Coordinates of C-alpha atoms and ligand atoms in Angstrom, one line a residue:
Chain A
M1 CA -7.3 7.6 -25.0
Q2 CA -4.0 9.1 -24.1
A3 CA -1.1 7.0 -25.5
G4 CA 1.7 6.4 -23.1
G5 CA 5.4 6.0 -24.0
G6 CA 8.0 8.6 -24.7
A7 CA 8.9 8.7 -21.1
G8 CA 12.7 8.0 -21.3
A9 CA 15.1 9.5 -18.8
S10 CA 15.5 12.6 -21.0
G11 CA 11.9 13.5 -20.0
A12 CA 13.2 14.6 -16.6
A13 CA 13.1 18.2 -17.8
N14 CA 10.4 20.0 -16.0
P15 CA 8.5 22.4 -18.1
A16 CA 6.2 23.4 -15.3
G17 CA 9.1 24.2 -13.0
A18 CA 8.6 24.3 -9.3
L19 CA 4.9 24.5 -9.5
D20 CA 4.5 20.7 -9.7
A21 CA 5.1 18.1 -7.0
Y22 CA 7.6 15.4 -8.0
T23 CA 4.8 12.9 -8.2
H24 CA 3.0 15.0 -10.8
R25 CA 6.2 15.6 -12.8
Y26 CA 6.8 11.9 -13.0
L27 CA 3.2 11.0 -13.8
A28 CA 3.3 13.5 -16.6
R29 CA 6.4 11.9 -18.0
A30 CA 4.9 8.4 -17.8
A31 CA 1.7 9.7 -19.5
G32 CA 3.7 11.5 -22.2
V33 CA 2.0 14.8 -21.4
E34 CA 3.4 18.1 -20.3
R35 CA 1.6 18.5 -17.0
V36 CA -1.0 16.6 -15.0
R37 CA -3.3 18.1 -12.4
P38 CA -5.0 16.5 -9.4
G39 CA -8.3 14.9 -10.4
E40 CA -7.3 14.4 -14.0
E41 CA -7.2 10.9 -15.5
V42 CA -4.1 9.6 -17.3
W43 CA -2.8 6.4 -18.8
A44 CA 0.7 6.1 -17.4
E45 CA 3.4 3.8 -18.7
V46 CA 4.3 1.1 -16.2
H47 CA 8.1 0.7 -15.9
L48 CA 7.9 -2.2 -13.4
A49 CA 5.0 -4.5 -12.5
Y50 CA 5.3 -7.1 -9.9
M51 CA 3.4 -9.7 -8.0
H52 CA 3.9 -12.4 -5.4
D53 CA 2.7 -15.9 -4.8
S54 CA -0.5 -14.8 -3.0
T55 CA -1.7 -12.0 -5.3
G56 CA -0.2 -13.1 -8.6
P57 CA -0.8 -15.9 -11.0
R58 CA -3.6 -17.5 -8.9
R59 CA -5.7 -14.4 -9.4
I60 CA -4.6 -13.2 -12.9
A61 CA -3.9 -16.3 -14.9
E62 CA -7.5 -16.9 -15.9
P63 CA -8.5 -13.4 -16.9
L64 CA -5.2 -13.0 -18.8
R65 CA -6.1 -16.1 -20.8
E66 CA -9.3 -14.3 -21.8
L67 CA -7.1 -11.5 -23.1
G68 CA -4.9 -13.6 -25.3
D69 CA -2.5 -14.6 -22.6
R70 CA 0.2 -12.3 -23.8
L71 CA 2.1 -9.6 -21.8
A72 CA 3.0 -6.2 -23.1
D73 CA 6.6 -6.7 -22.0
A74 CA 7.5 -9.7 -19.9
G75 CA 10.9 -8.1 -19.2
R76 CA 9.2 -5.5 -17.0
V77 CA 7.2 -8.1 -15.0
H78 CA 8.6 -9.8 -11.9
L79 CA 7.2 -12.6 -9.8
F80 CA 8.3 -13.3 -6.2
T81 CA 7.6 -16.1 -3.8
D82 CA 7.5 -14.8 -0.3
H83 CA 4.1 -15.2 1.4
F84 CA 3.8 -19.0 1.3
V85 CA 7.4 -20.0 1.3
P86 CA 8.7 -22.3 2.5
A87 CA 5.2 -23.9 2.2
S88 CA 3.8 -25.5 5.3
T89 CA 0.8 -27.3 3.8
P90 CA 0.4 -29.3 0.6
D91 CA -2.2 -26.7 -0.6
T92 CA 0.2 -23.8 -0.4
A93 CA 3.0 -25.9 -1.8
A94 CA 0.9 -26.5 -4.9
L95 CA 0.0 -22.8 -5.1
V96 CA 3.7 -21.9 -5.1
R97 CA 4.5 -24.6 -7.6
D98 CA 1.7 -23.3 -9.9
A99 CA 2.8 -19.7 -9.5
L100 CA 6.4 -20.6 -10.5
A101 CA 5.2 -22.6 -13.5
W102 CA 3.1 -19.6 -14.6
G103 CA 6.0 -17.2 -14.2
R104 CA 8.4 -19.4 -16.1
G105 CA 5.9 -20.2 -18.8
H106 CA 5.2 -16.5 -19.4
G107 CA 8.9 -15.5 -19.5
V108 CA 8.7 -13.0 -16.6
H109 CA 11.5 -12.6 -14.1
V110 CA 11.0 -15.2 -11.4
H111 CA 12.5 -14.7 -7.9
D112 CA 11.9 -17.9 -6.0
M113 CA 12.7 -17.6 -2.3
E114 CA 15.1 -14.7 -2.8
G115 CA 13.3 -12.7 -0.2
I116 CA 10.4 -10.4 0.4
S117 CA 9.3 -8.8 -2.9
H118 CA 9.6 -5.2 -1.8
Q119 CA 13.1 -5.7 -0.4
V120 CA 14.4 -7.5 -3.5
V121 CA 12.9 -4.7 -5.7
L122 CA 15.2 -2.3 -3.9
E123 CA 18.2 -4.6 -3.7
E124 CA 18.1 -5.4 -7.4
G125 CA 17.6 -1.8 -8.4
L126 CA 14.4 -2.6 -10.1
A127 CA 12.6 0.5 -8.9
R128 CA 14.2 3.7 -10.3
P129 CA 13.8 7.4 -9.8
G130 CA 10.9 9.0 -11.7
E131 CA 9.5 5.7 -12.9
V132 CA 6.0 4.2 -12.3
V133 CA 6.1 1.0 -10.3
V134 CA 2.9 -1.1 -9.9
G135 CA 2.9 -3.9 -7.4
A136 CA 0.0 -6.2 -6.4
D137 CA 0.5 -5.8 -2.7
S138 CA -0.3 -2.9 -0.5
H139 CA 3.3 -2.3 0.5
S140 CA 4.4 -1.9 -3.1
L141 CA 4.8 1.8 -2.1
T142 CA 8.3 0.8 -1.0
G143 CA 9.8 1.7 -4.3
G144 CA 9.1 5.3 -3.3
A145 CA 12.4 5.1 -1.3
V146 CA 14.3 5.8 -4.5
G147 CA 11.9 8.4 -5.9
A148 CA 9.7 6.2 -7.9
V149 CA 6.0 6.7 -8.1
A150 CA 5.2 3.3 -6.6
I151 CA 1.6 2.2 -6.0
G152 CA -0.1 -0.9 -4.6
V153 CA -3.0 -2.3 -6.7
G154 CA -5.6 -5.0 -6.8
S155 CA -5.6 -7.9 -9.2
S156 CA -7.6 -6.2 -12.1
D157 CA -5.1 -3.4 -12.1
L158 CA -2.2 -5.9 -12.3
I159 CA -3.8 -7.6 -15.2
G160 CA -4.1 -4.3 -17.0
A161 CA -0.6 -3.3 -16.1
V162 CA 1.0 -6.5 -17.4
R163 CA -1.3 -6.9 -20.5
L164 CA -1.2 -3.3 -21.6
G165 CA 2.0 -2.0 -20.0
K166 CA 0.0 1.0 -18.9
I167 CA -2.3 1.9 -16.0
W168 CA -5.1 4.4 -15.8
L169 CA -4.8 6.7 -12.9
E170 CA -6.8 9.5 -11.4
V171 CA -4.0 11.9 -10.4
P172 CA -4.0 12.3 -6.6
E173 CA -3.3 15.6 -4.7
A174 CA 0.2 15.8 -3.3
V175 CA 1.1 16.5 0.3
E176 CA 4.5 17.1 1.9
I177 CA 5.8 15.7 5.2
R178 CA 9.0 17.4 6.3
W179 CA 11.3 16.2 9.1
E180 CA 14.1 18.6 9.9
G181 CA 17.1 18.2 12.2
R182 CA 18.8 14.9 13.0
P183 CA 17.3 12.1 15.0
P184 CA 19.4 11.3 18.2
D185 CA 21.2 8.0 18.5
G186 CA 18.8 5.1 18.9
V187 CA 16.0 6.9 17.1
T188 CA 15.3 5.6 13.6
A189 CA 13.1 6.1 10.5
K190 CA 10.7 3.7 12.1
D191 CA 10.3 6.1 15.0
M192 CA 9.8 9.0 12.6
M193 CA 7.2 7.0 10.8
L194 CA 5.3 5.9 13.9
A195 CA 5.3 9.6 15.1
T196 CA 4.1 10.7 11.7
L197 CA 1.2 8.2 11.8
A198 CA 0.3 9.4 15.3
R199 CA 0.3 13.1 14.3
V200 CA -1.2 13.3 10.8
P201 CA -5.0 13.1 10.8
A202 CA -6.0 10.2 8.6
A203 CA -8.6 12.2 6.7
E204 CA -6.1 14.9 5.7
V205 CA -3.6 12.5 4.1
E206 CA -5.6 9.5 2.8
N207 CA -5.7 9.1 -1.0
T208 CA -3.0 11.7 -1.5
S209 CA 0.5 11.2 -2.8
C210 CA 2.9 11.9 0.0
E211 CA 6.4 13.3 -0.5
W212 CA 9.0 13.4 2.2
A213 CA 11.4 16.3 2.7
G214 CA 13.9 17.8 5.2
D215 CA 17.4 17.1 6.5
A216 CA 16.3 14.3 8.8
V217 CA 14.9 12.4 5.7
Y218 CA 17.9 13.0 3.5
G219 CA 20.2 12.0 6.3
L220 CA 18.7 8.5 6.2
E221 CA 20.4 5.8 4.3
L222 CA 18.4 4.0 1.6
S223 CA 17.3 1.2 3.8
E224 CA 15.8 3.6 6.3
R225 CA 14.1 5.7 3.6
A226 CA 12.4 2.5 2.6
V227 CA 10.5 2.6 5.9
L228 CA 8.9 6.0 5.1
A229 CA 7.9 4.7 1.7
N230 CA 6.7 1.2 2.8
M231 CA 4.5 2.5 5.6
G232 CA 2.9 5.0 3.4
A233 CA 0.4 2.1 3.2
E234 CA -0.4 2.7 6.9
L235 CA -0.8 6.4 6.2
G236 CA -3.4 5.5 3.6
V237 CA -1.6 7.4 0.8
V238 CA -1.5 6.4 -2.9
S239 CA 2.3 6.7 -3.1
S240 CA 5.0 7.7 -0.7
L241 CA 8.0 9.2 -2.3
V242 CA 11.4 10.3 -1.0
P243 CA 12.7 12.4 -4.0
A244 CA 15.9 10.9 -5.3
D245 CA 19.1 12.7 -4.2
R246 CA 22.7 12.1 -5.2
L247 CA 23.0 9.1 -2.8
V248 CA 20.2 7.3 -4.6
C249 CA 21.3 8.3 -8.1
E250 CA 24.8 7.0 -7.4
H251 CA 23.5 3.8 -5.9
L252 CA 21.5 3.1 -9.0
G253 CA 23.9 4.5 -11.6
V254 CA 21.4 7.2 -12.6
D255 CA 22.7 10.6 -13.8
P256 CA 22.2 12.9 -10.8
A257 CA 21.6 15.8 -13.1
L258 CA 18.3 14.3 -14.1
F259 CA 16.9 14.1 -10.5
A260 CA 19.1 15.4 -7.7
D261 CA 19.3 18.9 -9.2
A262 CA 15.7 19.3 -10.2
P263 CA 14.1 22.4 -8.7
P264 CA 12.3 21.5 -5.5
P265 CA 8.5 22.0 -5.6
A266 CA 7.1 25.3 -4.4
P267 CA 4.8 25.2 -1.4
E268 CA 1.8 25.7 -3.7
A269 CA 2.6 22.3 -5.3
Y270 CA 1.1 20.7 -2.2
A271 CA -2.4 20.5 -0.9
R272 CA -1.2 20.3 2.7
R273 CA 2.2 20.2 4.5
W274 CA 3.4 19.1 7.8
R275 CA 6.8 19.9 9.4
W276 CA 8.5 18.6 12.6
T277 CA 12.0 18.3 13.9
A278 CA 13.7 15.0 14.7
D279 CA 16.2 16.6 17.1
D280 CA 14.1 15.7 20.2
L281 CA 12.3 12.7 18.8
E282 CA 12.1 9.7 21.1
P283 CA 11.8 6.1 20.2
F284 CA 8.1 5.4 19.4
V285 CA 5.9 2.3 19.7
A286 CA 2.5 1.8 18.2
L287 CA 0.1 0.3 20.8
P288 CA -2.3 -2.5 19.8
H289 CA -4.2 -2.7 17.4
S290 CA -3.4 0.1 15.0
P291 CA -0.2 1.6 13.6
R292 CA -1.7 5.0 14.3
N293 CA -1.7 4.3 18.1
G294 CA 1.9 5.7 18.5
C295 CA 3.4 7.1 21.6
P296 CA 7.0 7.5 23.0
V297 CA 8.1 4.0 24.2
A298 CA 8.7 5.6 27.6
E299 CA 4.9 5.9 28.1
A300 CA 4.5 2.1 27.6
A301 CA 7.8 1.0 29.2
G302 CA 7.5 -1.9 31.6
T303 CA 4.7 -3.8 29.7
P304 CA 5.8 -7.4 29.9
I305 CA 6.2 -9.2 26.6
T306 CA 6.3 -12.8 25.5
H307 CA 7.5 -12.5 21.9
A308 CA 9.7 -10.2 19.9
Y309 CA 9.9 -10.3 16.1
I310 CA 12.4 -8.8 13.8
G311 CA 11.1 -9.4 10.3
S312 CA 9.1 -8.2 7.3
C313 CA 9.5 -5.9 4.3
V314 CA 9.8 -2.9 6.6
G315 CA 11.9 -4.1 9.5
A316 CA 14.5 -6.8 8.6
R317 CA 17.1 -5.2 6.3
L318 CA 20.8 -5.3 7.1
S319 CA 20.5 -2.0 9.0
D320 CA 17.8 -3.5 11.2
L321 CA 19.9 -6.5 12.0
H322 CA 22.8 -4.2 12.8
Q323 CA 20.7 -2.2 15.1
A324 CA 19.5 -5.4 16.9
A325 CA 23.0 -6.7 17.1
R326 CA 24.3 -3.5 18.6
V327 CA 21.8 -3.9 21.5
L328 CA 22.1 -7.7 21.8
R329 CA 25.9 -8.0 21.7
G330 CA 27.0 -9.8 24.9
R331 CA 23.5 -10.0 26.2
R332 CA 20.8 -12.6 26.4
V333 CA 17.1 -12.5 25.6
A334 CA 15.1 -12.6 28.8
P335 CA 13.9 -16.0 30.0
G336 CA 10.4 -16.7 28.7
V337 CA 10.7 -14.4 25.7
T338 CA 10.8 -15.8 22.2
L339 CA 12.9 -13.7 19.8
L340 CA 12.4 -14.6 16.1
V341 CA 14.4 -13.1 13.3
A342 CA 13.5 -13.4 9.6
P343 CA 15.9 -11.4 7.4
A344 CA 14.1 -9.7 4.6
S345 CA 16.1 -11.4 1.8
R346 CA 18.8 -13.9 1.1
R347 CA 21.2 -11.1 0.4
V348 CA 20.5 -9.6 3.8
L349 CA 21.1 -13.0 5.4
S350 CA 24.4 -13.6 3.6
A351 CA 25.6 -10.2 4.5
A352 CA 24.6 -10.6 8.2
A353 CA 26.4 -14.0 8.2
A354 CA 29.5 -12.6 6.6
D355 CA 29.9 -9.6 8.9
G356 CA 29.3 -11.5 12.1
T357 CA 25.9 -10.0 12.9
L358 CA 24.1 -13.3 12.7
T359 CA 26.4 -14.8 15.3
V360 CA 25.6 -12.0 17.7
L361 CA 21.9 -12.5 17.3
L362 CA 22.1 -16.3 17.7
E363 CA 24.3 -16.1 20.7
A364 CA 21.8 -13.7 22.3
G365 CA 19.1 -16.4 21.9
A366 CA 17.4 -15.4 18.7
T367 CA 15.8 -18.1 16.5
L368 CA 16.3 -17.7 12.7
L369 CA 13.3 -18.0 10.4
P370 CA 13.4 -18.2 6.5
T371 CA 13.9 -15.1 4.5
A372 CA 10.2 -14.5 3.7
C373 CA 7.0 -12.9 5.1
G374 CA 6.9 -15.4 8.0
P375 CA 4.3 -14.6 10.7
C376 CA 3.9 -11.0 9.5
A377 CA 0.5 -11.6 7.9
G378 CA -0.1 -14.8 9.8
L379 CA 0.7 -17.1 6.9
G380 CA 4.2 -18.4 7.7
G381 CA 5.6 -20.2 10.8
G382 CA 6.0 -18.2 14.0
V383 CA 2.5 -17.0 14.6
L384 CA 1.4 -15.8 18.0
P385 CA -0.7 -17.8 20.5
P386 CA -3.7 -16.3 22.5
G387 CA -2.4 -14.2 25.3
A388 CA 0.9 -13.4 23.6
V389 CA 2.3 -9.9 23.9
C390 CA 4.7 -9.2 21.0
V391 CA 6.9 -6.3 20.1
S392 CA 7.6 -6.3 16.4
T393 CA 9.5 -4.5 13.7
T394 CA 6.6 -5.1 11.2
N395 CA 4.3 -2.5 9.8
R396 CA 0.8 -3.6 10.9
N397 CA -0.5 -4.6 14.3
F398 CA -4.1 -5.2 13.4
R399 CA -5.9 -7.6 15.7
G400 CA -5.3 -11.2 14.7
R401 CA -2.9 -10.3 11.8
M402 CA 0.1 -12.1 13.3
G403 CA -1.9 -15.1 14.7
S404 CA -4.4 -15.2 17.5
P405 CA -6.9 -12.3 17.8
E406 CA -6.2 -12.7 21.5
A407 CA -2.6 -11.6 21.0
A408 CA -1.4 -8.0 21.4
V409 CA 1.3 -6.5 19.0
Y410 CA 3.4 -3.4 19.6
L411 CA 5.3 -2.0 16.7
G412 CA 8.7 -0.5 17.1
S413 CA 12.2 -0.1 15.7
S414 CA 14.8 -2.9 15.7
Y415 CA 16.5 -1.2 18.6
T416 CA 13.4 -1.1 20.7
T417 CA 12.4 -4.7 19.7
A418 CA 15.8 -6.1 20.6
W419 CA 16.2 -4.2 23.8
S420 CA 12.6 -5.1 24.9
A421 CA 13.5 -8.8 24.3
V422 CA 16.4 -8.5 26.6
R423 CA 14.4 -6.7 29.3
G424 CA 11.4 -9.0 28.9
A425 CA 9.2 -5.8 28.8
L426 CA 8.8 -2.8 26.5
A427 CA 11.9 -0.7 27.1
D428 CA 13.6 2.4 25.7
P429 CA 16.6 1.2 23.7
R430 CA 18.6 4.3 24.6
E431 CA 19.3 2.7 28.0
A432 CA 21.2 0.0 26.2
L433 CA 23.0 2.2 23.7
A434 CA 24.4 4.3 26.5
H435 CA 26.4 1.3 27.7
A436 CA 26.9 -0.4 24.3
Chain B
M1 CA -35.1 6.4 -17.1
P2 CA -35.1 3.7 -14.5
E3 CA -36.5 4.4 -11.0
V4 CA -34.5 2.9 -8.2
E5 CA -34.7 2.7 -4.5
V6 CA -32.1 4.5 -2.4
V7 CA -30.3 2.9 0.5
R8 CA -28.7 5.7 2.4
L9 CA -25.3 5.3 4.1
P10 CA -23.3 7.7 6.3
A11 CA -20.0 9.4 5.5
N12 CA -16.7 7.5 5.8
V13 CA -18.0 4.0 5.2
D14 CA -14.6 2.2 5.0
T15 CA -13.7 -1.0 3.1
D16 CA -13.6 -2.9 6.4
A17 CA -17.3 -1.9 7.0
I18 CA -18.1 -3.2 3.5
V19 CA -16.1 -6.5 3.8
P20 CA -14.9 -7.3 7.3
G21 CA -11.3 -8.3 7.3
P22 CA -11.6 -11.8 8.7
Y23 CA -13.7 -12.9 5.6
L24 CA -11.0 -11.8 3.1
R25 CA -9.6 -15.3 2.9
L26 CA -12.9 -16.5 1.4
P27 CA -13.8 -16.4 -2.3
N28 CA -16.1 -13.4 -3.1
R29 CA -19.3 -15.4 -3.4
E30 CA -18.8 -16.7 0.2
I31 CA -18.0 -13.2 1.4
L32 CA -21.3 -11.9 0.0
P33 CA -23.6 -12.9 2.9
H34 CA -21.3 -11.0 5.3
L35 CA -21.3 -7.7 3.4
F36 CA -21.8 -4.7 5.7
E37 CA -22.2 -7.2 8.6
N38 CA -20.6 -4.9 11.2
L39 CA -22.2 -1.7 10.0
D40 CA -25.8 -3.0 9.7
P41 CA -26.6 -6.8 9.6
G42 CA -29.8 -6.2 7.7
L43 CA -28.3 -4.1 5.0
R44 CA -27.1 -6.9 2.7
E45 CA -30.7 -8.1 2.2
R46 CA -31.8 -4.7 0.9
L47 CA -29.2 -4.6 -1.9
G48 CA -30.0 -5.9 -5.3
P49 CA -31.2 -4.9 -8.8
G50 CA -33.3 -1.8 -8.6
T51 CA -31.4 -0.3 -5.6
V52 CA -28.6 2.2 -5.3
I53 CA -26.4 3.1 -2.4
W54 CA -26.3 6.8 -1.7
A55 CA -23.5 7.5 0.8
G56 CA -21.8 10.4 2.4
P57 CA -18.3 11.6 1.5
S58 CA -15.3 9.2 1.4
F59 CA -17.2 6.0 0.6
G60 CA -14.7 3.1 0.4
C61 CA -11.8 4.8 2.2
G62 CA -9.4 2.4 3.9
S63 CA -7.7 -0.7 2.5
S64 CA -7.1 -1.7 -1.1
R65 CA -9.1 -4.9 -1.0
E66 CA -10.7 -5.3 -4.4
S67 CA -13.3 -7.7 -2.9
A68 CA -15.1 -4.7 -1.4
A69 CA -16.0 -3.4 -4.9
A70 CA -16.4 -6.9 -6.4
C71 CA -18.9 -8.0 -3.8
L72 CA -20.9 -4.9 -4.1
R73 CA -21.1 -5.5 -7.8
M74 CA -22.2 -9.1 -7.2
T75 CA -25.3 -7.9 -5.2
G76 CA -26.6 -6.5 -8.5
I77 CA -27.1 -2.9 -7.2
E78 CA -27.3 -0.3 -10.0
A79 CA -24.7 2.1 -8.6
V80 CA -23.1 3.7 -5.6
I81 CA -23.5 7.5 -5.4
A82 CA -21.4 9.6 -3.1
P83 CA -19.8 13.1 -3.1
S84 CA -16.3 11.4 -3.0
F85 CA -14.8 7.9 -2.8
G86 CA -11.6 6.4 -1.5
W87 CA -9.0 6.6 -4.3
I88 CA -8.3 2.9 -4.5
F89 CA -11.9 1.9 -4.0
Y90 CA -13.0 4.1 -6.8
R91 CA -10.5 2.5 -9.3
N92 CA -11.3 -1.0 -8.0
A93 CA -15.0 -0.3 -8.5
V94 CA -14.4 0.9 -12.1
N95 CA -12.1 -2.0 -12.8
V96 CA -14.8 -4.6 -11.7
G97 CA -17.6 -2.7 -13.4
L98 CA -19.4 -1.3 -10.4
A99 CA -20.9 2.0 -11.3
V100 CA -19.7 4.8 -9.0
Y101 CA -21.1 8.3 -9.5
R102 CA -19.9 11.5 -7.9
V103 CA -22.9 13.7 -6.9
L104 CA -21.8 16.6 -4.8
E105 CA -25.2 17.5 -3.3
P106 CA -26.5 15.6 -0.3
C107 CA -29.1 13.0 -1.0
P108 CA -32.5 14.8 -1.0
V109 CA -34.6 11.7 -0.3
E110 CA -35.0 9.6 2.8
D111 CA -33.7 6.1 3.2
G112 CA -35.9 3.8 1.1
G113 CA -37.0 6.8 -1.1
R114 CA -37.1 6.5 -4.9
I115 CA -35.1 8.4 -7.5
H116 CA -34.5 8.3 -11.2
L117 CA -31.0 7.4 -12.2
D118 CA -30.0 8.5 -15.7
P119 CA -26.3 8.0 -16.3
A120 CA -26.8 8.6 -20.1
A121 CA -28.0 12.1 -19.3
G122 CA -25.5 12.5 -16.6
E123 CA -27.9 13.2 -13.9
V124 CA -29.9 11.9 -11.0
V125 CA -33.5 13.1 -10.5
A126 CA -34.4 13.1 -6.8
A127 CA -37.3 14.8 -5.0
G128 CA -38.0 16.8 -8.2
R129 CA -34.4 18.1 -8.4
R130 CA -31.9 17.4 -11.1
L131 CA -28.4 16.7 -9.7
A132 CA -25.4 16.4 -11.9
I133 CA -23.2 13.3 -12.0
R134 CA -19.7 14.9 -12.0
N135 CA -17.7 12.0 -13.3
R136 CA -19.6 11.6 -16.6
H137 CA -16.8 11.3 -19.1
G138 CA -13.3 10.0 -19.3
V139 CA -11.3 6.9 -19.0
A140 CA -13.1 5.6 -15.9
M141 CA -16.5 5.9 -17.5
D142 CA -15.3 4.2 -20.7
I143 CA -14.1 1.2 -18.6
L144 CA -17.4 1.2 -16.7
A145 CA -19.4 1.2 -19.9
A146 CA -17.4 -1.8 -21.0
G147 CA -18.3 -3.6 -17.8
G148 CA -14.9 -3.4 -16.1
L149 CA -11.2 -3.4 -17.0
V150 CA -10.9 -6.9 -18.4
P151 CA -13.9 -6.6 -20.8
Y152 CA -12.6 -3.1 -21.7
L153 CA -9.2 -4.5 -22.6
K154 CA -10.9 -7.3 -24.5
A155 CA -12.8 -4.9 -26.6
R156 CA -9.7 -2.9 -27.4
G157 CA -8.2 -4.0 -30.6
D158 CA -4.6 -3.2 -29.8
V159 CA -4.5 -5.6 -26.9
H160 CA -4.6 -8.5 -29.2
A161 CA -2.4 -6.9 -31.8
S162 CA 0.7 -6.4 -29.6
Ligands
SF4_501 S1 6.4 -8.9 5.1 FE1 4.3 -8.6 5.8 S2 3.8 -6.5 5.1 FE2 5.6 -7.1 3.9 S3 4.8 -8.1 2.0 FE3 5.1 -9.7 3.5 S4 3.1 -10.0 4.6 FE4 3.1 -8.0 3.5

């Protein structure tokens, strides 16, 4: 077996030069080997392992006991409550209680009701460039926003990651998705992502590690890059990485010389590549019931809606609330439309309260939900009734996910969601921004 | 060298076809009767000891649900053979101790036909042909041999020593 370790920051030197994708460079470091090739197996050091109230202790406590009930390094393990909080039934309340007790008993970092795990991982700087992040949730890819190799795993993998501090991996092929240019006002990372999902054939991207490139990607602030990483899950990729640049390094206090100045991979480093320009990109929506059903919102405009939701690990950061407020300022949600807002974390909520954003949303008629997963996966309050038509900033619109299987969910940006709530129908937010 | 019956499946059988989404809330033993329900309602009945699934490329593509692999293991089937697997399904299968073998050639026998499966020799003998199992060695096969990741870690001395 290949021993891990020895993957300190000094390992950022890249012996293979530009021939390797970033993902492969980082996996080699984490595995303590010079190079890795697609198809090879490695044991990679896990720098951060995390879980939440649904995937964590309830599933791993028992098998871990069989393994001696010790963790390789509790300091690298984080537990979040986000799926079942605040609990709405005695059963889930007990589950949350037990999860917290397990976390405290095992000395891991416990984040109770601080917000959605993936958001807090970024806020707290827990995911770092070049590191391997393992989360027991399919959207754990979010750490790719800062250039980490972040993967979502099942419960067995989580057990291994926390017990051993390493994870076995079959090295995936890398692909590159490049957005050049600059998105027009009102067009966001969410629109770039929905367009990407509509354009890249599933079979050509699934099970690869995706790396994002181009001016339009590097022009995005961190919270927007997180969209491209998070919804790698919908692309079906193993990890979704925006290579760290100076902005990220400065934000995290990492020496930019280690990452921002690394030679970019040569074209041969990638199995496949796609390239578009964002200059003429329009706001996109994904039609029910798949994130891949994307089209310009203009093509679906006029579809009456009953609900609008601004929430989740992909669509409720401060930047999302700012986008919504820009559209909602001085306006009202249409009669008959329910607009729910669940900020992604306590920090986001505080910041939105401090800068006046929250007041704008509330005065427009929004209802505030707790800073948790809420109705996104149908577990928290705010789920959809039969017949509902909802436009949502979340990442998945599978049938029945947000409540009734008889509900229809359209995915869009916060601009699109807020403006559609005002119009009472799907609408292109650029109409609002022109007068905002 | 055990002789097993082949249950043939097409290409691109995704995890949703293995375990339909609505059942994910249930414990695995309650999901079991619903295995492959949307693909072929009679299929579950055919799976058990003495059978293998031989599928087309990309078996288990789609979501990360570990229950897809765990439930297949619970049927008692000997192995799943395919030219390629979904990345996450493959590792989940290995982690729960479900044998997954990569054989690049298409299945040479009909559905219900019999083959000899010989993992020790690294081959499958079907219709008189010897076809190589490509993923014979390495970490994944060590974990499989131990019966899955937890038993594998249990058997490793350094897990307890740390
Ligand atoms: S917000 Fe939704 S997608 Fe994100 S972790 Fe929670 S349930 Fe999953």
